[in-house]
mmCIF file of C-alpha atoms in Angstrom:
data_model
loop_
_atom_site.group_PDB
_atom_site.id
_atom_site.type_symbol
_atom_site.label_atom_id
_atom_site.label_comp_id
_atom_site.label_asym_id
_atom_site.label_seq_id
_atom_site.Cartn_x
_atom_site.Cartn_y
_atom_site.Cartn_z
ATOM 1 C CA MET A 1 11.329 3.885 -39.614
ATOM 2 C CA TYR A 2 8.342 2.514 -37.768
ATOM 3 C CA SER A 3 9.123 1.937 -34.108
ATOM 4 C CA LEU A 4 5.831 0.663 -32.655
ATOM 5 C CA ALA A 5 2.625 -1.038 -33.736
ATOM 6 C CA ILE A 6 -0.688 -0.744 -31.910
ATOM 7 C CA ALA A 7 -3.212 -3.582 -31.984
ATOM 8 C CA ARG A 8 -6.232 -4.692 -29.968
ATOM 9 C CA GLU A 9 -7.371 -8.110 -28.825
ATOM 10 C CA VAL A 10 -10.316 -9.825 -30.518
ATOM 11 C CA PRO A 11 -13.704 -8.994 -28.924
ATOM 12 C CA THR A 12 -16.086 -11.811 -28.047
ATOM 13 C CA SER A 13 -18.723 -9.958 -30.084
ATOM 14 C CA LEU A 14 -16.758 -10.136 -33.378
ATOM 15 C CA SER A 15 -19.592 -11.923 -35.182
ATOM 16 C CA ASN A 16 -21.687 -8.748 -34.765
ATOM 17 C CA ALA A 17 -19.174 -6.584 -36.644
ATOM 18 C CA VAL A 18 -20.433 -4.237 -39.356
ATOM 19 C CA THR A 19 -20.043 -5.603 -42.887
ATOM 20 C CA MET A 20 -20.922 -4.614 -46.420
ATOM 21 C CA PRO A 21 -24.402 -5.979 -47.192
ATOM 22 C CA ASP A 22 -23.504 -6.827 -50.795
ATOM 23 C CA ASN A 23 -20.186 -8.494 -50.075
ATOM 24 C CA SER A 24 -20.486 -12.237 -50.573
ATOM 25 C CA SER A 25 -17.285 -12.856 -48.614
ATOM 26 C CA SER A 26 -18.885 -11.361 -45.526
ATOM 27 C CA SER A 27 -22.484 -12.528 -45.900
ATOM 28 C CA SER A 28 -24.658 -13.066 -42.879
ATOM 29 C CA ASN A 29 -24.040 -16.796 -43.242
ATOM 30 C CA ASN A 30 -20.287 -16.305 -43.072
ATOM 31 C CA LYS A 31 -20.631 -13.931 -40.126
ATOM 32 C CA SER A 32 -22.653 -16.475 -38.205
ATOM 33 C CA ASN A 33 -19.879 -18.963 -38.867
ATOM 34 C CA ILE A 34 -17.168 -16.790 -37.321
ATOM 35 C CA ASN A 35 -15.295 -18.877 -34.790
ATOM 36 C CA TYR A 36 -14.172 -16.599 -31.962
ATOM 37 C CA TYR A 37 -11.525 -18.996 -30.691
ATOM 38 C CA ARG A 38 -10.072 -19.513 -34.151
ATOM 39 C CA ALA A 39 -10.099 -15.746 -34.650
ATOM 40 C CA LYS A 40 -8.081 -15.341 -31.447
ATOM 41 C CA ILE A 41 -5.530 -17.925 -32.580
ATOM 42 C CA GLU A 42 -5.162 -16.300 -35.994
ATOM 43 C CA HIS A 43 -4.827 -12.861 -34.435
ATOM 44 C CA SER A 44 -2.227 -14.134 -31.960
ATOM 45 C CA ASN A 45 -0.225 -15.628 -34.834
ATOM 46 C CA TYR A 46 -0.477 -12.330 -36.721
ATOM 47 C CA LEU A 47 0.896 -10.436 -33.717
ATOM 48 C CA GLN A 48 3.639 -13.007 -33.214
ATOM 49 C CA VAL A 49 4.861 -12.472 -36.771
ATOM 50 C CA LEU A 50 4.553 -8.695 -36.479
ATOM 51 C CA ARG A 51 6.618 -8.725 -33.268
ATOM 52 C CA LYS A 52 9.520 -10.292 -35.162
ATOM 53 C CA TYR A 53 9.993 -6.931 -36.870
ATOM 54 C CA ILE A 54 8.541 -4.261 -34.584
ATOM 55 C CA PRO A 55 7.393 -3.921 -30.948
ATOM 56 C CA VAL A 56 3.628 -4.272 -30.557
ATOM 57 C CA LEU A 57 1.412 -2.627 -27.949
ATOM 58 C CA CYS A 58 -1.712 -4.796 -27.859
ATOM 59 C CA LEU A 59 -4.645 -3.198 -26.061
ATOM 60 C CA PRO A 60 -7.259 -5.232 -24.163
ATOM 61 C CA PRO A 61 -10.469 -6.229 -25.950
ATOM 62 C CA LEU A 62 -13.554 -4.049 -26.019
ATOM 63 C CA ASP A 63 -16.180 -6.775 -26.031
ATOM 64 C CA GLU A 64 -19.045 -4.310 -26.300
ATOM 65 C CA LEU A 65 -17.608 -2.972 -29.595
ATOM 66 C CA PRO A 66 -17.600 -5.764 -32.217
ATOM 67 C CA ASP A 67 -15.293 -4.004 -34.716
ATOM 68 C CA SER A 68 -12.746 -2.835 -32.161
ATOM 69 C CA MET A 69 -9.957 -5.225 -33.203
ATOM 70 C CA PHE A 70 -9.763 -3.255 -36.461
ATOM 71 C CA VAL A 71 -7.722 -0.448 -34.915
ATOM 72 C CA GLU A 72 -6.550 0.906 -38.265
ATOM 73 C CA ASP A 73 -9.827 2.770 -38.699
ATOM 74 C CA THR A 74 -9.431 4.828 -35.512
ATOM 75 C CA VAL A 75 -6.308 6.846 -36.305
ATOM 76 C CA VAL A 76 -4.060 8.114 -39.085
ATOM 77 C CA ALA A 77 -0.478 8.854 -38.028
ATOM 78 C CA ILE A 78 2.653 10.191 -39.715
ATOM 79 C CA GLY A 79 5.688 10.770 -37.537
ATOM 80 C CA ASN A 80 4.686 12.289 -34.210
ATOM 81 C CA LYS A 81 1.420 13.665 -35.600
ATOM 82 C CA ALA A 82 -1.838 11.760 -35.437
ATOM 83 C CA VAL A 83 -5.449 12.422 -36.356
ATOM 84 C CA ILE A 84 -8.020 10.556 -34.301
ATOM 85 C CA THR A 85 -10.752 9.738 -36.776
ATOM 86 C CA ASN A 86 -14.500 9.915 -36.575
ATOM 87 C CA PRO A 87 -15.425 6.523 -38.073
ATOM 88 C CA GLY A 88 -18.060 6.548 -40.778
ATOM 89 C CA HIS A 89 -20.353 4.021 -39.124
ATOM 90 C CA ILE A 90 -21.905 5.412 -35.955
ATOM 91 C CA SER A 91 -21.579 2.087 -34.118
ATOM 92 C CA ARG A 92 -17.786 2.396 -34.282
ATOM 93 C CA ARG A 93 -17.274 5.869 -32.858
ATOM 94 C CA GLN A 94 -16.656 4.815 -29.269
ATOM 95 C CA GLU A 95 -13.618 2.810 -30.413
ATOM 96 C CA VAL A 96 -11.495 5.935 -30.725
ATOM 97 C CA ASP A 97 -11.624 7.028 -27.080
ATOM 98 C CA THR A 98 -8.987 4.659 -25.696
ATOM 99 C CA ILE A 99 -6.792 5.091 -28.783
ATOM 100 C CA ASN A 100 -6.800 8.835 -28.183
ATOM 101 C CA THR A 101 -5.728 8.299 -24.575
ATOM 102 C CA VAL A 102 -2.869 5.980 -25.554
ATOM 103 C CA LEU A 103 -1.496 8.225 -28.288
ATOM 104 C CA GLN A 104 -1.801 11.484 -26.433
ATOM 105 C CA HIS A 105 -1.024 10.594 -22.827
ATOM 106 C CA GLN A 106 0.987 7.383 -23.012
ATOM 107 C CA LEU A 107 2.999 8.055 -26.166
ATOM 108 C CA GLY A 108 3.011 11.859 -26.100
ATOM 109 C CA MET A 109 1.997 12.319 -29.719
ATOM 110 C CA ASP A 110 0.694 15.531 -31.254
ATOM 111 C CA VAL A 111 -2.954 14.539 -31.626
ATOM 112 C CA THR A 112 -5.770 16.189 -33.551
ATOM 113 C CA ASP A 113 -9.206 14.804 -32.713
ATOM 114 C CA MET A 114 -11.540 14.970 -35.699
ATOM 115 C CA ARG A 115 -14.518 14.845 -33.367
ATOM 116 C CA ASP A 116 -13.452 18.009 -31.551
ATOM 117 C CA ILE A 117 -13.122 19.955 -34.789
ATOM 118 C CA ASN A 118 -16.216 18.357 -36.160
ATOM 119 C CA ASN A 119 -19.065 18.601 -33.844
ATOM 120 C CA LYS A 120 -19.577 19.678 -30.332
ATOM 121 C CA ASN A 121 -23.241 19.770 -31.254
ATOM 122 C CA GLU A 122 -26.340 17.661 -31.600
ATOM 123 C CA GLU A 123 -25.481 16.471 -35.120
ATOM 124 C CA TYR A 124 -22.644 14.319 -33.809
ATOM 125 C CA LYS A 125 -24.883 12.663 -31.249
ATOM 126 C CA THR A 126 -27.376 11.651 -33.938
ATOM 127 C CA GLY A 127 -24.697 10.316 -36.265
ATOM 128 C CA ILE A 128 -24.917 13.110 -38.843
ATOM 129 C CA ALA A 129 -21.267 14.055 -38.550
ATOM 130 C CA THR A 130 -19.784 16.871 -40.584
ATOM 131 C CA SER A 131 -16.496 15.026 -41.146
ATOM 132 C CA TYR A 132 -15.891 11.310 -40.890
ATOM 133 C CA CYS A 133 -13.098 8.981 -41.881
ATOM 134 C CA ASP A 134 -12.037 5.350 -41.556
ATOM 135 C CA GLY A 135 -8.289 4.825 -41.415
ATOM 136 C CA GLY A 136 -8.678 1.922 -43.834
ATOM 137 C CA ASP A 137 -9.331 4.522 -46.523
ATOM 138 C CA VAL A 138 -5.950 6.188 -45.940
ATOM 139 C CA LEU A 139 -2.830 4.957 -47.735
ATOM 140 C CA TYR A 140 0.493 6.613 -46.880
ATOM 141 C CA THR A 141 3.230 5.343 -49.174
ATOM 142 C CA GLY A 142 6.025 7.405 -47.660
ATOM 143 C CA ARG A 143 5.687 9.912 -50.513
ATOM 144 C CA HIS A 144 1.965 10.554 -50.860
ATOM 145 C CA LEU A 145 -1.114 10.388 -48.664
ATOM 146 C CA PHE A 146 -4.000 8.960 -50.670
ATOM 147 C CA VAL A 147 -7.494 8.967 -49.165
ATOM 148 C CA GLY A 148 -10.344 6.944 -50.597
ATOM 149 C CA VAL A 149 -13.590 8.894 -50.493
ATOM 150 C CA SER A 150 -16.709 6.754 -50.719
ATOM 151 C CA GLY A 151 -19.039 9.168 -48.965
ATOM 152 C CA GLU A 152 -20.098 6.300 -46.715
ATOM 153 C CA ARG A 153 -17.055 5.612 -44.527
ATOM 154 C CA THR A 154 -14.933 8.647 -45.471
ATOM 155 C CA ASN A 155 -16.076 11.970 -46.886
ATOM 156 C CA TYR A 156 -14.462 15.024 -48.461
ATOM 157 C CA GLU A 157 -15.020 17.097 -45.329
ATOM 158 C CA ALA A 158 -12.394 14.974 -43.555
ATOM 159 C CA ILE A 159 -9.680 15.904 -46.066
ATOM 160 C CA SER A 160 -8.864 19.330 -44.635
ATOM 161 C CA ILE A 161 -8.635 17.944 -41.085
ATOM 162 C CA LEU A 162 -6.181 15.270 -42.217
ATOM 163 C CA GLN A 163 -4.117 17.823 -44.134
ATOM 164 C CA THR A 164 -3.898 20.221 -41.216
ATOM 165 C CA GLY A 165 -3.432 17.615 -38.505
ATOM 166 C CA LEU A 166 -0.724 15.700 -40.366
ATOM 167 C CA ASP A 167 0.807 18.694 -42.171
ATOM 168 C CA ILE A 168 0.773 16.927 -45.530
ATOM 169 C CA GLU A 169 -1.129 17.269 -48.786
ATOM 170 C CA VAL A 170 -3.950 14.761 -49.160
ATOM 171 C CA ILE A 171 -4.798 13.259 -52.547
ATOM 172 C CA PRO A 172 -8.466 12.163 -52.617
ATOM 173 C CA ILE A 173 -9.411 9.040 -54.569
ATOM 174 C CA PRO A 174 -13.188 8.936 -55.126
ATOM 175 C CA PHE A 175 -14.839 5.531 -55.254
ATOM 176 C CA LYS A 176 -18.113 3.925 -54.280
ATOM 177 C CA GLN A 177 -18.563 0.993 -51.926
ATOM 178 C CA ARG A 178 -20.686 -0.669 -54.576
ATOM 179 C CA VAL A 179 -17.464 -1.755 -56.298
ATOM 180 C CA GLY A 180 -17.260 -4.452 -53.626
ATOM 181 C CA ALA A 181 -14.536 -2.881 -51.522
ATOM 182 C CA LEU A 182 -15.135 -1.487 -48.061
ATOM 183 C CA HIS A 183 -12.049 0.757 -48.033
ATOM 184 C CA LEU A 184 -9.319 2.015 -50.351
ATOM 185 C CA LYS A 185 -6.863 -0.412 -48.765
ATOM 186 C CA SER A 186 -9.262 -3.251 -49.525
ATOM 187 C CA ILE A 187 -8.059 -2.675 -53.099
ATOM 188 C CA ILE A 188 -4.530 -1.333 -52.922
ATOM 189 C CA THR A 189 -1.591 -1.099 -50.513
ATOM 190 C CA HIS A 190 2.107 -0.352 -50.876
ATOM 191 C CA ILE A 191 5.088 -2.679 -50.774
ATOM 192 C CA ASP A 192 7.567 0.171 -50.438
ATOM 193 C CA GLU A 193 7.527 3.877 -51.269
ATOM 194 C CA GLN A 194 7.953 3.115 -54.975
ATOM 195 C CA THR A 195 5.724 0.057 -55.381
ATOM 196 C CA LEU A 196 1.962 -0.455 -55.190
ATOM 197 C CA LEU A 197 0.072 -3.748 -55.077
ATOM 198 C CA VAL A 198 -3.287 -3.939 -56.845
ATOM 199 C CA PRO A 199 -5.591 -6.590 -58.360
ATOM 200 C CA ASN A 200 -5.810 -7.049 -62.109
ATOM 201 C CA ASN A 201 -9.455 -6.043 -62.462
ATOM 202 C CA ASP A 202 -11.622 -3.030 -63.239
ATOM 203 C CA ILE A 203 -11.537 -1.466 -59.773
ATOM 204 C CA GLY A 204 -7.771 -1.950 -59.620
ATOM 205 C CA ASN A 205 -7.423 -0.231 -62.988
ATOM 206 C CA TYR A 206 -9.636 2.638 -61.863
ATOM 207 C CA VAL A 207 -7.772 3.267 -58.610
ATOM 208 C CA ILE A 208 -4.345 3.173 -60.264
ATOM 209 C CA GLN A 209 -5.401 5.497 -63.071
ATOM 210 C CA THR A 210 -6.916 7.959 -60.596
ATOM 211 C CA MET A 211 -3.756 7.921 -58.469
ATOM 212 C CA PHE A 212 -1.576 8.585 -61.498
ATOM 213 C CA ASN A 213 -3.849 11.399 -62.643
ATOM 214 C CA GLU A 214 -3.830 13.085 -59.235
ATOM 215 C CA SER A 215 -0.197 12.642 -58.110
ATOM 216 C CA SER A 216 2.995 14.009 -59.628
ATOM 217 C CA SER A 217 5.082 10.845 -59.270
ATOM 218 C CA ASN A 218 4.721 7.432 -60.826
ATOM 219 C CA TYR A 219 4.849 4.127 -59.003
ATOM 220 C CA ASP A 220 5.845 0.643 -59.985
ATOM 221 C CA ILE A 221 2.708 -1.489 -60.114
ATOM 222 C CA ILE A 222 2.542 -5.126 -59.098
ATOM 223 C CA ARG A 223 -0.608 -6.867 -60.310
ATOM 224 C CA LEU A 224 -2.123 -9.847 -58.583
ATOM 225 C CA PRO A 225 -4.777 -12.056 -60.223
ATOM 226 C CA ASN A 226 -8.362 -10.842 -60.291
ATOM 227 C CA HIS A 227 -9.392 -13.341 -57.611
ATOM 228 C CA ALA A 228 -6.604 -12.255 -55.223
ATOM 229 C CA THR A 229 -7.929 -8.867 -54.076
ATOM 230 C CA LEU A 230 -7.580 -9.912 -50.424
ATOM 231 C CA SER A 231 -3.870 -10.550 -51.035
ATOM 232 C CA CYS A 232 -3.425 -6.949 -52.214
ATOM 233 C CA ASN A 233 -3.820 -5.864 -48.599
ATOM 234 C CA VAL A 234 -0.321 -6.228 -47.149
ATOM 235 C CA VAL A 235 1.432 -4.778 -44.097
ATOM 236 C CA ALA A 236 4.777 -3.236 -45.056
ATOM 237 C CA VAL A 237 7.095 -2.870 -42.055
ATOM 238 C CA ASN A 238 10.121 -0.636 -42.651
ATOM 239 C CA THR A 239 10.493 -1.467 -46.336
ATOM 240 C CA ASN A 240 11.121 2.160 -47.373
ATOM 241 C CA SER A 241 14.841 2.385 -46.596
ATOM 242 C CA GLY A 242 15.811 2.359 -50.271
ATOM 243 C CA GLN A 243 18.354 -0.336 -49.461
ATOM 244 C CA GLY A 244 15.993 -3.259 -49.041
ATOM 245 C CA GLY A 245 15.173 -4.908 -45.763
ATOM 246 C CA GLY A 246 12.041 -4.828 -43.686
ATOM 247 C CA ALA A 247 9.151 -7.240 -43.872
ATOM 248 C CA LEU A 248 5.940 -7.750 -45.778
ATOM 249 C CA LEU A 249 2.985 -9.526 -44.158
ATOM 250 C CA ALA A 250 0.641 -11.029 -46.739
ATOM 251 C CA GLN A 251 -2.417 -13.266 -46.815
ATOM 252 C CA LEU A 252 -3.538 -15.734 -49.467
ATOM 253 C CA SER A 253 -7.270 -15.954 -50.130
ATOM 254 C CA ASN A 254 -6.608 -19.610 -50.925
ATOM 255 C CA GLU A 255 -3.650 -21.628 -49.670
ATOM 256 C CA ASN A 256 -3.470 -23.290 -53.090
ATOM 257 C CA ASP A 257 -3.087 -19.961 -54.892
ATOM 258 C CA HIS A 258 0.433 -20.700 -56.071
ATOM 259 C CA LYS A 259 0.406 -17.928 -58.682
ATOM 260 C CA THR A 260 -0.173 -15.195 -56.111
ATOM 261 C CA ARG A 261 2.353 -16.733 -53.732
ATOM 262 C CA THR A 262 4.975 -16.824 -56.489
ATOM 263 C CA ILE A 263 4.390 -13.210 -57.533
ATOM 264 C CA LEU A 264 4.698 -11.944 -53.965
ATOM 265 C CA GLN A 265 7.788 -14.041 -53.285
ATOM 266 C CA GLU A 266 9.515 -12.753 -56.427
ATOM 267 C CA VAL A 267 8.680 -9.150 -55.530
ATOM 268 C CA ALA A 268 10.036 -9.616 -52.002
ATOM 269 C CA ASN A 269 13.203 -11.325 -53.205
ATOM 270 C CA GLU A 270 13.920 -8.567 -55.729
ATOM 271 C CA ARG A 271 13.695 -5.969 -52.954
ATOM 272 C CA ASN A 272 15.443 -7.966 -50.234
ATOM 273 C CA ILE A 273 12.249 -7.913 -48.158
ATOM 274 C CA GLN A 274 11.285 -10.715 -45.797
ATOM 275 C CA LEU A 275 7.900 -12.128 -46.827
ATOM 276 C CA GLU A 276 5.646 -13.617 -44.154
ATOM 277 C CA PHE A 277 2.324 -15.289 -44.954
ATOM 278 C CA VAL A 278 -0.291 -15.035 -42.216
ATOM 279 C CA SER A 279 -4.010 -15.797 -42.162
ATOM 280 C CA LEU A 280 -6.880 -13.810 -40.694
ATOM 281 C CA ASN A 281 -9.623 -15.874 -42.276
ATOM 282 C CA GLU A 282 -12.153 -15.328 -39.487
ATOM 283 C CA ALA A 283 -11.683 -11.556 -39.612
ATOM 284 C CA ALA A 284 -12.080 -11.676 -43.396
ATOM 285 C CA LYS A 285 -15.625 -12.962 -42.897
ATOM 286 C CA CYS A 286 -16.513 -9.483 -41.605
ATOM 287 C CA ASP A 287 -14.430 -7.527 -44.156
ATOM 288 C CA GLY A 288 -11.259 -7.495 -42.041
ATOM 289 C CA ALA A 289 -7.796 -7.713 -43.599
ATOM 290 C CA LEU A 290 -4.188 -7.543 -42.444
ATOM 291 C CA THR A 291 -3.738 -3.766 -42.287
ATOM 292 C CA CYS A 292 -7.024 -3.432 -40.382
ATOM 293 C CA CYS A 293 -5.531 -5.061 -37.299
ATOM 294 C CA SER A 294 -2.602 -2.756 -36.563
ATOM 295 C CA VAL A 295 -1.456 0.850 -36.702
ATOM 296 C CA LEU A 296 2.233 1.421 -37.421
ATOM 297 C CA LEU A 297 3.812 4.418 -35.690
ATOM 298 C CA ASN A 298 7.061 6.268 -36.285
ATOM 299 C CA ILE A 299 7.690 7.996 -32.963
#
C-alpha cells in the first residue's frame, strides 16, 4: 500500500519547460500561453484530490528549474528502495538533488543514485552521461517493472542500475519519441496490477504487443479512443488490493469527451475504485500529465 506521495509546487518559470519539438499539443505557441496562476490552481486542486487518499509531502518550488514540478522523472521507488535518476535532458539534472536529500535523510529510504554509479568524470559535466533515465518511462504495475527506452530520455545503460537498485527484473520496451509520446507513461499506465490503460491506436498496439511478448503474464486491456491518449495517463492510488478500493485520478483531454468518461467510470465501478477527474491543462501544454506531478511511495 502506498503511504506517501511527493510533489513539488509549480515554478514561475514553467513556460520555459522542455517539450517535444514535434508535439502539436506543446507547441511554442501553447507554451507561451501557459498561465502560471491557472497552473497553480490546477496543481492545487490535483493535490487536494490526491490528499483525500494519501498524505502528500509537497516540496517548495524551484523557480530556476522550469520542469521541476514534474517530480516523477527524478526517482523510481519500490518499497523502501529508490533509484535517483539521471534525467535524459541535461537541463533537468539539478532537480534530483533535493529529492535525494528528502528520500535518504528525511524518509530514511535505501537510495541508489544513478549519477554516482554513472559518472564521477567529465562526461557527466558535459551532458554525455553513460546512463540516464526519466521516471516517466518507468511503469510498475505491482507485478512487472516496464521501462520505455527511447534513447533520448532513457537508455539501455540505465536498466542494470534500476534492476540492482530496486532488486527487481526490468522489462525494457523500446520506442522512439517520434511516435509523439515523450515517455512510456504518456501512452500507457495501470489501473490495478491486472489492468492496463492504453489508446486504441498504432502506438498503443505496439506497446501492448511488446509488453506481452516480453513478460510472462497477461493483463486485461482497457482501450480508450484514439484521441484520448492524455486520458491513458492515470494515477492509481492503492488499487492493487485484489478486493477493490483505492482511487483513480484521471484527466479528460476534452470535457465533452463523454465516451472516455463513460469507459473510465465503468472500469472504476466494476473494480470498486473511486474515480476522480482532475485537470492539469496548463501542464499539458509542456507535455505534463497526471503521473508526472507526484511520486507514490510505499514506506
